[in-house]
mmCIF file of C-alpha atoms in Angstrom:
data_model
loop_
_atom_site.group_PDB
_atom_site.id
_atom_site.type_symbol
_atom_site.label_atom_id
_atom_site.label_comp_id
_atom_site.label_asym_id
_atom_site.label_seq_id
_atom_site.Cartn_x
_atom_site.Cartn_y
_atom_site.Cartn_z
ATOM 1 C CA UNK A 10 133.492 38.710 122.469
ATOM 2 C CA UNK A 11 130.541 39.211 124.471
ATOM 3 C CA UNK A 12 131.990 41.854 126.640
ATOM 4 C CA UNK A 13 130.903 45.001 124.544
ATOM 5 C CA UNK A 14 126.963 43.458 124.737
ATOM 6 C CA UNK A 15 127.365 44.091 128.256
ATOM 7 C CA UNK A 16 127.004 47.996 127.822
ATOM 8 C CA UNK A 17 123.933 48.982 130.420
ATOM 9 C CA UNK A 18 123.175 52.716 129.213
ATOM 10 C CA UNK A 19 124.074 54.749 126.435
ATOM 11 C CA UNK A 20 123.189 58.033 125.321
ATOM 12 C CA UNK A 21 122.369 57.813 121.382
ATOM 13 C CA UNK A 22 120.219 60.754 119.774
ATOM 14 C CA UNK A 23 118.394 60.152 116.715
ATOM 15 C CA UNK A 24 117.293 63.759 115.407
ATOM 16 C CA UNK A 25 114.386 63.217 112.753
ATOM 17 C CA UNK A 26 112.063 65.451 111.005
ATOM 18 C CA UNK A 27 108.277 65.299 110.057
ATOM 19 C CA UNK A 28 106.908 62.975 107.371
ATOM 20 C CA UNK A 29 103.518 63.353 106.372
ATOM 21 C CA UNK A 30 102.770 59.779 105.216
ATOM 22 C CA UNK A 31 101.887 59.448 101.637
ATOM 23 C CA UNK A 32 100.953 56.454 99.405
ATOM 24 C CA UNK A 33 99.089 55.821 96.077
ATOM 25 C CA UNK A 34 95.614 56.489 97.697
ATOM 26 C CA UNK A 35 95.990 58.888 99.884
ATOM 27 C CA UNK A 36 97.629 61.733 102.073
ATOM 28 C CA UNK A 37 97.048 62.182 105.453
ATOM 29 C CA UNK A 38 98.561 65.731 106.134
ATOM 30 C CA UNK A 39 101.126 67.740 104.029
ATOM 31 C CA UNK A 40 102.654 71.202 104.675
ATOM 32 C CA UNK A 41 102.541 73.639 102.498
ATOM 33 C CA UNK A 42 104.748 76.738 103.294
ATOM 34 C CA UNK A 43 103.366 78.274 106.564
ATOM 35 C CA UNK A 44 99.804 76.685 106.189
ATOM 36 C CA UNK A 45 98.704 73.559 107.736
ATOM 37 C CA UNK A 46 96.734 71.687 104.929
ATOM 38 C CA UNK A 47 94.605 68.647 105.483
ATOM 39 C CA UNK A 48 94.381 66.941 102.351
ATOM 40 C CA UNK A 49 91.763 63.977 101.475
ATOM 41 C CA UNK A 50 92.054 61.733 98.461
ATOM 42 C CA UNK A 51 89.893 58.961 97.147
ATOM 43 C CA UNK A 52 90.799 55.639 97.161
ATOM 44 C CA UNK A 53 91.486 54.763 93.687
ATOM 45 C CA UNK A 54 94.210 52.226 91.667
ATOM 46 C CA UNK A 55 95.898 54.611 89.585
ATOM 47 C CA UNK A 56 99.425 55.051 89.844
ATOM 48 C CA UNK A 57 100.378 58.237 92.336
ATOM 49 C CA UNK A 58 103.911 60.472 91.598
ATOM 50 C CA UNK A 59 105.281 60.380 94.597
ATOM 51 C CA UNK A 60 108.120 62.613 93.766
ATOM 52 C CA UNK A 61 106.619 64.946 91.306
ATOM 53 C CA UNK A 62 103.458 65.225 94.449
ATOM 54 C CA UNK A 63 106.039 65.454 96.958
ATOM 55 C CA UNK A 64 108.031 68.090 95.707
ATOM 56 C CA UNK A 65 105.247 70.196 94.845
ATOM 57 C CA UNK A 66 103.469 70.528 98.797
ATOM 58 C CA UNK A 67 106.547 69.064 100.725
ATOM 59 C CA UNK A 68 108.167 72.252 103.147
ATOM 60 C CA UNK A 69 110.752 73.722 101.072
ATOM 61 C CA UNK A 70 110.009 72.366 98.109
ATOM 62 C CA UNK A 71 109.978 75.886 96.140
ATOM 63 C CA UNK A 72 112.731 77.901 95.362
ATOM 64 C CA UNK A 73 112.310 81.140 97.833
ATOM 65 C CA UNK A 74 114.813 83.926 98.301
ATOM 66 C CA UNK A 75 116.903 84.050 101.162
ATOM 67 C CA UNK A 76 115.417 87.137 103.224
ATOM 68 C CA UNK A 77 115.013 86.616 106.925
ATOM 69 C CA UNK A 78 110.960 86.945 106.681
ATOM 70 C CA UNK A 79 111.255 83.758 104.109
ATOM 71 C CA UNK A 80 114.009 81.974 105.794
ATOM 72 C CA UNK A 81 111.120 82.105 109.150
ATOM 73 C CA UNK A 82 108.777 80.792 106.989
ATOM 74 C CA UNK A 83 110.723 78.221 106.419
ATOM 75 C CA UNK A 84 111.597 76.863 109.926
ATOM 76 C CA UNK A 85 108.344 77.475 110.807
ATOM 77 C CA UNK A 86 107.395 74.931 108.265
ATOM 78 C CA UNK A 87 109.851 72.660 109.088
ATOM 79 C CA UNK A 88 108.549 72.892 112.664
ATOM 80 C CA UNK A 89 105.311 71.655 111.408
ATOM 81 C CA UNK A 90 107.101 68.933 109.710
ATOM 82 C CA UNK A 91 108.836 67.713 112.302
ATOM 83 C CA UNK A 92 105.744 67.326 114.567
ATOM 84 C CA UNK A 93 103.810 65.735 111.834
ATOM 85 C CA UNK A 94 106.764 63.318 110.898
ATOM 86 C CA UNK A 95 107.539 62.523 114.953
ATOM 87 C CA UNK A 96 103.566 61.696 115.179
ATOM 88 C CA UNK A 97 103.966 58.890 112.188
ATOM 89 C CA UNK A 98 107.298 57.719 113.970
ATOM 90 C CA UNK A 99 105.409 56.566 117.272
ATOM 91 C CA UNK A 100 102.727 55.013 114.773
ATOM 92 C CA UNK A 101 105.240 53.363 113.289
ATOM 93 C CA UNK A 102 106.475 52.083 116.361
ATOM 94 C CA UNK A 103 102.908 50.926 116.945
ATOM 95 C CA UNK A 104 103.435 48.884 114.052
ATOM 96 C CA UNK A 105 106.663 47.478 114.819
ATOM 97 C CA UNK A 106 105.370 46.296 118.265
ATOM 98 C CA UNK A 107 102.683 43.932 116.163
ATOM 99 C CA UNK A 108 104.219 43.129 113.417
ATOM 100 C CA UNK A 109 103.913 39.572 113.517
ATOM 101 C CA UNK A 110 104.511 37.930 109.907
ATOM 102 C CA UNK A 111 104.349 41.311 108.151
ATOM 103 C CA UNK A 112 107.920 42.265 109.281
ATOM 104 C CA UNK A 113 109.801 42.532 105.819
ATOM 105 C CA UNK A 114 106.788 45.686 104.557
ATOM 106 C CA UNK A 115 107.107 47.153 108.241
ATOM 107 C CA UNK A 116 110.541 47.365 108.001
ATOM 108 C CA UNK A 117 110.391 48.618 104.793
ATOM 109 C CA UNK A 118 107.852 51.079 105.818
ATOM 110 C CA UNK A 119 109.698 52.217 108.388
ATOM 111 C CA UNK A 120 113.223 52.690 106.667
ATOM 112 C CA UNK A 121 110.913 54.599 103.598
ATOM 113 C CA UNK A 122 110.221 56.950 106.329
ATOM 114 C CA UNK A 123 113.517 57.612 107.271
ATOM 115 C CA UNK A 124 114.449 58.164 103.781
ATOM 116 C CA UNK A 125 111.715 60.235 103.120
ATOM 117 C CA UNK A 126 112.700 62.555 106.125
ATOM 118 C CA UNK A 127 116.774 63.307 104.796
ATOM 119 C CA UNK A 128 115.133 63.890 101.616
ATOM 120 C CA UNK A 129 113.000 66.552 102.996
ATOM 121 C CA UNK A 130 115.445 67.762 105.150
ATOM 122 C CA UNK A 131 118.457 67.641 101.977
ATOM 123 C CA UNK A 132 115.543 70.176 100.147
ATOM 124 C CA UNK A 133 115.461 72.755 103.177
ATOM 125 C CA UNK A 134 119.154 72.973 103.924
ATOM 126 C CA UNK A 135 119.828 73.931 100.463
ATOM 127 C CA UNK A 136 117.022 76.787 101.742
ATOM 128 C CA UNK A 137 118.075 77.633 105.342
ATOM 129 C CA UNK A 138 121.337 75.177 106.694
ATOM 130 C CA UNK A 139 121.604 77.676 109.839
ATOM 131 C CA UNK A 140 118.255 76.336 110.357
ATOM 132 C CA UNK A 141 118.918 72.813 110.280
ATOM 133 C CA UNK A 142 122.218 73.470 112.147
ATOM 134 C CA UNK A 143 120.300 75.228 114.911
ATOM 135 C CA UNK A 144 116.879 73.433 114.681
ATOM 136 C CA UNK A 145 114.041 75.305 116.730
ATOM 137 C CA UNK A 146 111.582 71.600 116.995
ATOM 138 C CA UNK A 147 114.125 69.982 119.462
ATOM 139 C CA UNK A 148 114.765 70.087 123.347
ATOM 140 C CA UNK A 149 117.865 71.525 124.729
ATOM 141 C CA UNK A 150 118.375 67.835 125.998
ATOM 142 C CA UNK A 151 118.525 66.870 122.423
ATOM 143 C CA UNK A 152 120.717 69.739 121.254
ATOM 144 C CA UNK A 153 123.576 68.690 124.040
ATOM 145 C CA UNK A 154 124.384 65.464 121.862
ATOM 146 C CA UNK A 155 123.821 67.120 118.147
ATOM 147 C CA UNK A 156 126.687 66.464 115.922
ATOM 148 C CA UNK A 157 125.889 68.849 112.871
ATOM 149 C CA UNK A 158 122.542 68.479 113.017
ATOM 150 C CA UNK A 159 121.633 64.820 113.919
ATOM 151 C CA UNK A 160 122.611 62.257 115.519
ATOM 152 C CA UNK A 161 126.124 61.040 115.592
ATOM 153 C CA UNK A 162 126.376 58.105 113.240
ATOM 154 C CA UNK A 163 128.556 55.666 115.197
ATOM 155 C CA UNK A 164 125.857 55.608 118.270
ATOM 156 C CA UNK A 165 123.937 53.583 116.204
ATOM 157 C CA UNK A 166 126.509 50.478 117.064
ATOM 158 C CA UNK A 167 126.415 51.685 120.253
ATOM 159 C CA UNK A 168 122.594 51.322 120.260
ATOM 160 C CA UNK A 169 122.742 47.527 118.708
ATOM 161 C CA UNK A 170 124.808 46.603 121.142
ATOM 162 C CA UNK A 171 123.340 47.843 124.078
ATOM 163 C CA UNK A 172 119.989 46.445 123.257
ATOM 164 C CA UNK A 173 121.612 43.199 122.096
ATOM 165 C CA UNK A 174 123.468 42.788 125.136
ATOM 166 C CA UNK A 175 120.263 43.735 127.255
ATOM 167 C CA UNK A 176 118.790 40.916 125.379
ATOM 168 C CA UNK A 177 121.479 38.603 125.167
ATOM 169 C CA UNK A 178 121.535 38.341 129.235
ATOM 170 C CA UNK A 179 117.414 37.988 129.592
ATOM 171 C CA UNK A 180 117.481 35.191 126.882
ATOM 172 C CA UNK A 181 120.715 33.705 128.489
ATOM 173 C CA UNK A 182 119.303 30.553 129.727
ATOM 174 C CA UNK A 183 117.634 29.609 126.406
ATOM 175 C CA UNK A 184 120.905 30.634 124.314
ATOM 176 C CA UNK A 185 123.032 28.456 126.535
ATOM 177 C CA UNK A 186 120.994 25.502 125.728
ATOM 178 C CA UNK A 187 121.344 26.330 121.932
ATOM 179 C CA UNK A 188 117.789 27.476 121.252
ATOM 180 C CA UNK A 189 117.667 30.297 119.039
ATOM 181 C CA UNK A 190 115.810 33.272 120.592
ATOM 182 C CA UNK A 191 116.533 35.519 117.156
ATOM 183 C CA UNK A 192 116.341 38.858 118.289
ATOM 184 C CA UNK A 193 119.642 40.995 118.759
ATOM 185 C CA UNK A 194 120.741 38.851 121.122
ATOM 186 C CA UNK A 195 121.185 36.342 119.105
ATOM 187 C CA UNK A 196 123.904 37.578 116.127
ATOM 188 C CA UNK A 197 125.409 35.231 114.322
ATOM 189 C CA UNK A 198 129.270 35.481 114.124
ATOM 190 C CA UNK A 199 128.975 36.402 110.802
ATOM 191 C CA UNK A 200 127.122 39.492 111.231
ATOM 192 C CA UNK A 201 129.601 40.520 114.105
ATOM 193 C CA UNK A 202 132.417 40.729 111.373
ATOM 194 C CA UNK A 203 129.997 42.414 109.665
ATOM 195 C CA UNK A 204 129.049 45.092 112.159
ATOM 196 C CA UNK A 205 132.735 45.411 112.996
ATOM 197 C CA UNK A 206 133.988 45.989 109.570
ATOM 198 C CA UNK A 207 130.749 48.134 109.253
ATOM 199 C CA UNK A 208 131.594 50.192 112.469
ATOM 200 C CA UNK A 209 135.079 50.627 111.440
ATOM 201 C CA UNK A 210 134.774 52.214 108.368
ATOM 202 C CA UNK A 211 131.447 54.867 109.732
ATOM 203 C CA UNK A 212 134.059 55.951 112.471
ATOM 204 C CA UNK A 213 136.641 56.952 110.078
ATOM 205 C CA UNK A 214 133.907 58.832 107.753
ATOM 206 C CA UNK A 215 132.557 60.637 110.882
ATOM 207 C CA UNK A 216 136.062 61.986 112.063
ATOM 208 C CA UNK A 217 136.926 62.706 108.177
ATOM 209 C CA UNK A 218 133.249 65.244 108.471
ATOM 210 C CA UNK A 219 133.732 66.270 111.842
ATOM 211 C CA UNK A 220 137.904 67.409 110.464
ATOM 212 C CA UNK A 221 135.986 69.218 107.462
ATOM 213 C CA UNK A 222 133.824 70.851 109.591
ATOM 214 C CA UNK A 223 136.669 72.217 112.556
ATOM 215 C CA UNK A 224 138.503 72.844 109.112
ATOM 216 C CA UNK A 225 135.102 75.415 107.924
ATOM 217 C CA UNK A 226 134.372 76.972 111.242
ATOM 218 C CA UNK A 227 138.178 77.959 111.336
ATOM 219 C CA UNK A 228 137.590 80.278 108.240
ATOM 220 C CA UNK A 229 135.333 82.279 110.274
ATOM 221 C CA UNK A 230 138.934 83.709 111.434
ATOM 222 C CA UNK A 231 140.286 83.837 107.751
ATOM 223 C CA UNK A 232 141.876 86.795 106.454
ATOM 224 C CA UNK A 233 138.375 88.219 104.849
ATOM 225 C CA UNK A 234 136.057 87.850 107.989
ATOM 226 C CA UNK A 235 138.952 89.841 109.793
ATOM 227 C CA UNK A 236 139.385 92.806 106.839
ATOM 228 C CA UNK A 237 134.999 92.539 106.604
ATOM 229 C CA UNK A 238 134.684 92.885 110.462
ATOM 230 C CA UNK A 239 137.061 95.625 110.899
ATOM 231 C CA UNK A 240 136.087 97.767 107.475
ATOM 232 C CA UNK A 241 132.342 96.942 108.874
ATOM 233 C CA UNK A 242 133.349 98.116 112.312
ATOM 234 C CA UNK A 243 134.934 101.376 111.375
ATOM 235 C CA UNK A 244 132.100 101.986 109.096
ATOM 236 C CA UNK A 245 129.348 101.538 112.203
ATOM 237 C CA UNK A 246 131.608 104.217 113.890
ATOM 238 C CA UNK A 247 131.504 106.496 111.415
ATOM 239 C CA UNK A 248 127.583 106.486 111.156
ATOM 240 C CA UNK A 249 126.983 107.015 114.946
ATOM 241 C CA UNK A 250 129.641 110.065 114.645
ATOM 242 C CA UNK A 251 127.223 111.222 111.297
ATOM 243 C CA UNK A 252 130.262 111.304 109.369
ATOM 244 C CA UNK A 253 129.443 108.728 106.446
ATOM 245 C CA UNK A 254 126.074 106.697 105.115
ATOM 246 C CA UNK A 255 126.059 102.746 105.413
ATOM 247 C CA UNK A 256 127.826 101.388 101.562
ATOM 248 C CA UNK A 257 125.704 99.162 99.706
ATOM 249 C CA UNK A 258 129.385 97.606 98.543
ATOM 250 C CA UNK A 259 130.583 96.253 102.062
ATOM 251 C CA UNK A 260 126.609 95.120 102.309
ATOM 252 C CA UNK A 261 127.229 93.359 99.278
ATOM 253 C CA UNK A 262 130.449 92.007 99.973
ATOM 254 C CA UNK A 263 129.240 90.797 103.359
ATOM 255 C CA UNK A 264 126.709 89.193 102.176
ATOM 256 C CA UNK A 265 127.841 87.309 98.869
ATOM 257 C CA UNK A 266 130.906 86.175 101.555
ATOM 258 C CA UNK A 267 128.318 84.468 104.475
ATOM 259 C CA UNK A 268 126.671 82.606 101.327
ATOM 260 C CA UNK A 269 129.952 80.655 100.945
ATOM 261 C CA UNK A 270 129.899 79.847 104.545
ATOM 262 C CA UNK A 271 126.340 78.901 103.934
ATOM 263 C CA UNK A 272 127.323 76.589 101.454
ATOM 264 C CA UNK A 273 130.128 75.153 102.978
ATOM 265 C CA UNK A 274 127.823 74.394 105.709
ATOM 266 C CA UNK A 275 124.990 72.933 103.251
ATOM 267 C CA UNK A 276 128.005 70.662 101.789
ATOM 268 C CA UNK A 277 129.281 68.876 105.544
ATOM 269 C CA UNK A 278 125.197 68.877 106.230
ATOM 270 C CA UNK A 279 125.075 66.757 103.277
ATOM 271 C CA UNK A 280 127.670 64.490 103.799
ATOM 272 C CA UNK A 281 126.616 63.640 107.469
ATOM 273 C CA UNK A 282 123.753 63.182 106.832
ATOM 274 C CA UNK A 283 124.030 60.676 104.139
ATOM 275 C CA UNK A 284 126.853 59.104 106.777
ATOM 276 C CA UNK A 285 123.488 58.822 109.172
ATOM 277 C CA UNK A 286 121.086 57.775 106.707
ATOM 278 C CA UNK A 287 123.486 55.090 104.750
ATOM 279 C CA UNK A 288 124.543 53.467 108.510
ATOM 280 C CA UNK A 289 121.220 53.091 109.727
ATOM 281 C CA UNK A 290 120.344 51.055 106.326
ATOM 282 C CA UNK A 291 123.708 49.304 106.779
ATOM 283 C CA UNK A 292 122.896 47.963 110.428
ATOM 284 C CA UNK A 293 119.178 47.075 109.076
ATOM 285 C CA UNK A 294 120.701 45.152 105.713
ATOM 286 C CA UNK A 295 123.396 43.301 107.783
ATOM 287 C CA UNK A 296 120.288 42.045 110.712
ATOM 288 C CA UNK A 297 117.183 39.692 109.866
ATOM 289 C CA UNK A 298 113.817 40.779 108.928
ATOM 290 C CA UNK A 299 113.040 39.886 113.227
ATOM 291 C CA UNK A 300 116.511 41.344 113.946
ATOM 292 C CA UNK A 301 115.834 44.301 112.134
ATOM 293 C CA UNK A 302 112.133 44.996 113.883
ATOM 294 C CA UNK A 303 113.776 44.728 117.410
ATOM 295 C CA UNK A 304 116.865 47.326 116.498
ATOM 296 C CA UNK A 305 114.154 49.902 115.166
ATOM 297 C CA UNK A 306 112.161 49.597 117.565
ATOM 298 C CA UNK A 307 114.610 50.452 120.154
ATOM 299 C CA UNK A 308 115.807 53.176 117.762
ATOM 300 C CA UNK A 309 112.291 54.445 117.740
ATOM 301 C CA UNK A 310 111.850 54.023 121.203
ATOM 302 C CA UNK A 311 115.150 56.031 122.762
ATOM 303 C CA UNK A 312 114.679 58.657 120.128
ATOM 304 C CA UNK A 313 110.730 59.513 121.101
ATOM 305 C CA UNK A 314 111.532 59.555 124.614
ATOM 306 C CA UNK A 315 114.068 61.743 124.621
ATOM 307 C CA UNK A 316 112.538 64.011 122.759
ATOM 308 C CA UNK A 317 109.518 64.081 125.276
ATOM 309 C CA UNK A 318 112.089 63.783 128.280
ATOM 310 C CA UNK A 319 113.867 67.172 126.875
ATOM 311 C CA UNK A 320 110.380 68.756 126.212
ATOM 312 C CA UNK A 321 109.037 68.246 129.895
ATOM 313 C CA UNK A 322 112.323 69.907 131.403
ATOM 314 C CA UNK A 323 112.364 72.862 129.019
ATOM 315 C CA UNK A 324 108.490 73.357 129.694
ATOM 316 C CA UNK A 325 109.774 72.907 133.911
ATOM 317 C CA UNK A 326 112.695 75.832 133.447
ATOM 318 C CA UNK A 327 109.848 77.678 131.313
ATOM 319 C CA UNK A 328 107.231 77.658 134.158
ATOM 320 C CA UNK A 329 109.838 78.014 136.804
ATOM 321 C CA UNK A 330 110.737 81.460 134.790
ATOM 322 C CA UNK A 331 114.269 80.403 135.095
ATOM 323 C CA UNK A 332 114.568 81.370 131.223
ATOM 324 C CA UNK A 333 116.998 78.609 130.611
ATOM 325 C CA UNK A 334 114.485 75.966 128.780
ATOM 326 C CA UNK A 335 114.017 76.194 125.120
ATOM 327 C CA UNK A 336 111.030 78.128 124.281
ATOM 328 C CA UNK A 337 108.969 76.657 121.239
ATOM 329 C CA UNK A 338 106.309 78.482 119.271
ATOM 330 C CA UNK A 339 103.352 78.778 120.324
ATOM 331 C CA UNK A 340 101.424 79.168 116.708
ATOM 332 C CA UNK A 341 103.210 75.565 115.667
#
């Protein structure tokens, strides 16, 4: 039973975006579109609408058109929100670290924020998916172990288990005298079934969205990409030979054809990221409150240092002029 605790390393990437933390008497940054707004509210009792506030200064939170000046905007946003949100992360992991009898509100806290993230990010996609598919605010470390978009759902088990093995083996002594150290190391069988069941079923959902989306990048090769690319191609010779003007039709029918990719795209987003969102809950429901604190920390943890890991060797191949790091912006 014990043998898959014994896992030393594991790669698991946990791709989040930036929350800017809000409650009923304050906010301590928002984004607004391209601007970076500090925003200061008095403390005061009355009730605050979160969603009706959020949605009205939240990134992509208005309905813009798709041009390509707009759609930069947007990222550029995002980027924004990212930093922002990955700054309230390694508070939160602040607060994990002293949580002490408070740990059923930090864990709360800290799941909120999680929440709060896909629902910023669910906003954007239906603004930019390339975007979010391509995301500009993470390392090229971090992009090596994307799956569409974020972080692949089932190394969440493989993160529990690592830790709880990790802790299982420095608590060993205690546990074999039948002293209960209650961290991860310490699962009950009970939750085991209940991991295992859990684990199960998230690795069957994650092949079913990784099958839809072989299944959409296929129909880049359908029958109307091919006619579109060759009409489009013939038409590109004929302009450099001066023999016809562009057509606003093939524009047109280009166009309104990459939207349904688009939203085919938007749709397997979705769905994986509700995969990511509902298994991290899962794992946190299925632990105790203590249980719970130790698995997001370590969550928080791997997921903060790789980003910063990734960041340093881009910024090396950058100064090294070797070109191959990813380059961030400069105005974010």
């Amino acid at each position: 039973m014990f043998s898959k605790w014994s896992i030393k390393s594991i790669i698991c990437y946990y791709v989040f975006v930036e929350y800017y933390y809000l409650d009923s008497s304050n906010i301590t940054r928002i984004v607004f579109r391209n601007k970076f707004v500090v925003v200061f509210l008095p403390v005061t009792k009355a009730p605050c609408n979160r969603q009706l506030l959020a949605m009205s200064v939240f990134p992509c939170s208005c309905n813009h058109s798709t041009e390509k000046g707009n759609r930069d905007g947007e990222t550029e946003s995002f980027h924004h929100f990212f930093e922002g949100w990955i700054s309230e992360q390694n508070q939160h992991l602040k607060d994990l670290l002293v949580a002490g009898e408070e740990l059923q509100s930090v864990k709360d806290k800290v799941v909120e924020h999680y929440e709060s993230y896909y629902k910023t990010k669910s906003r954007c996609a239906k603004q930019d998916v390339l975007a979010m598919l391509s995301p500009t605010w993470t390392s090229s470390l971090e992009d090596a172990f994307l799956w569409i978009g974020g972080w692949r759902p089932s190394m969440a088990f493989h993160l529990l288990y690592s830790k709880s093995g990790l802790q299982f083996e420095a608590r060993l002594h205690e546990l074999i005298q039948g002293l209960r150290t209650h961290d991860l190391g310490d699962l009950s069988a009970s939750q085991i079934a209940q991991l295992d069941e859990m684990q199960k079923r998230v690795i069957l959902e994650e092949r079913q969205i990784t099958d839809l989306m072989a299944g959409h990048q296929e129909t880049v090769a359908d029958a109307s990409m091919v006619e579109l690319s060759h009409v489009a191609s013939e038409m590109t010779r004929a302009n450099e030979r001066g023999e016809v003007e562009e057509s606003k039709e093939l524009e047109d029918k280009v166009e309104s054809t990459l939207v349904q990719k688009e939203e085919g795209l938007e749709k397997i987003l979705q769905k994986a990221d509700e995969l990511r969102l509902g298994t991290l809950k899962g794992i946190v429901d299925v632990l105790t409150p203590k249980q719970a604190i130790h698995f997001l920390i370590a969550a928080a943890e791997l997921h903060l240092r790789l980003h910063e890991w990734g960041k340093k060797i881009d910024a090396r191949k950058e100064n090294h002029g070797t070109g191959e790091g990813k380059t961030y912006n400069s105005s974010i």
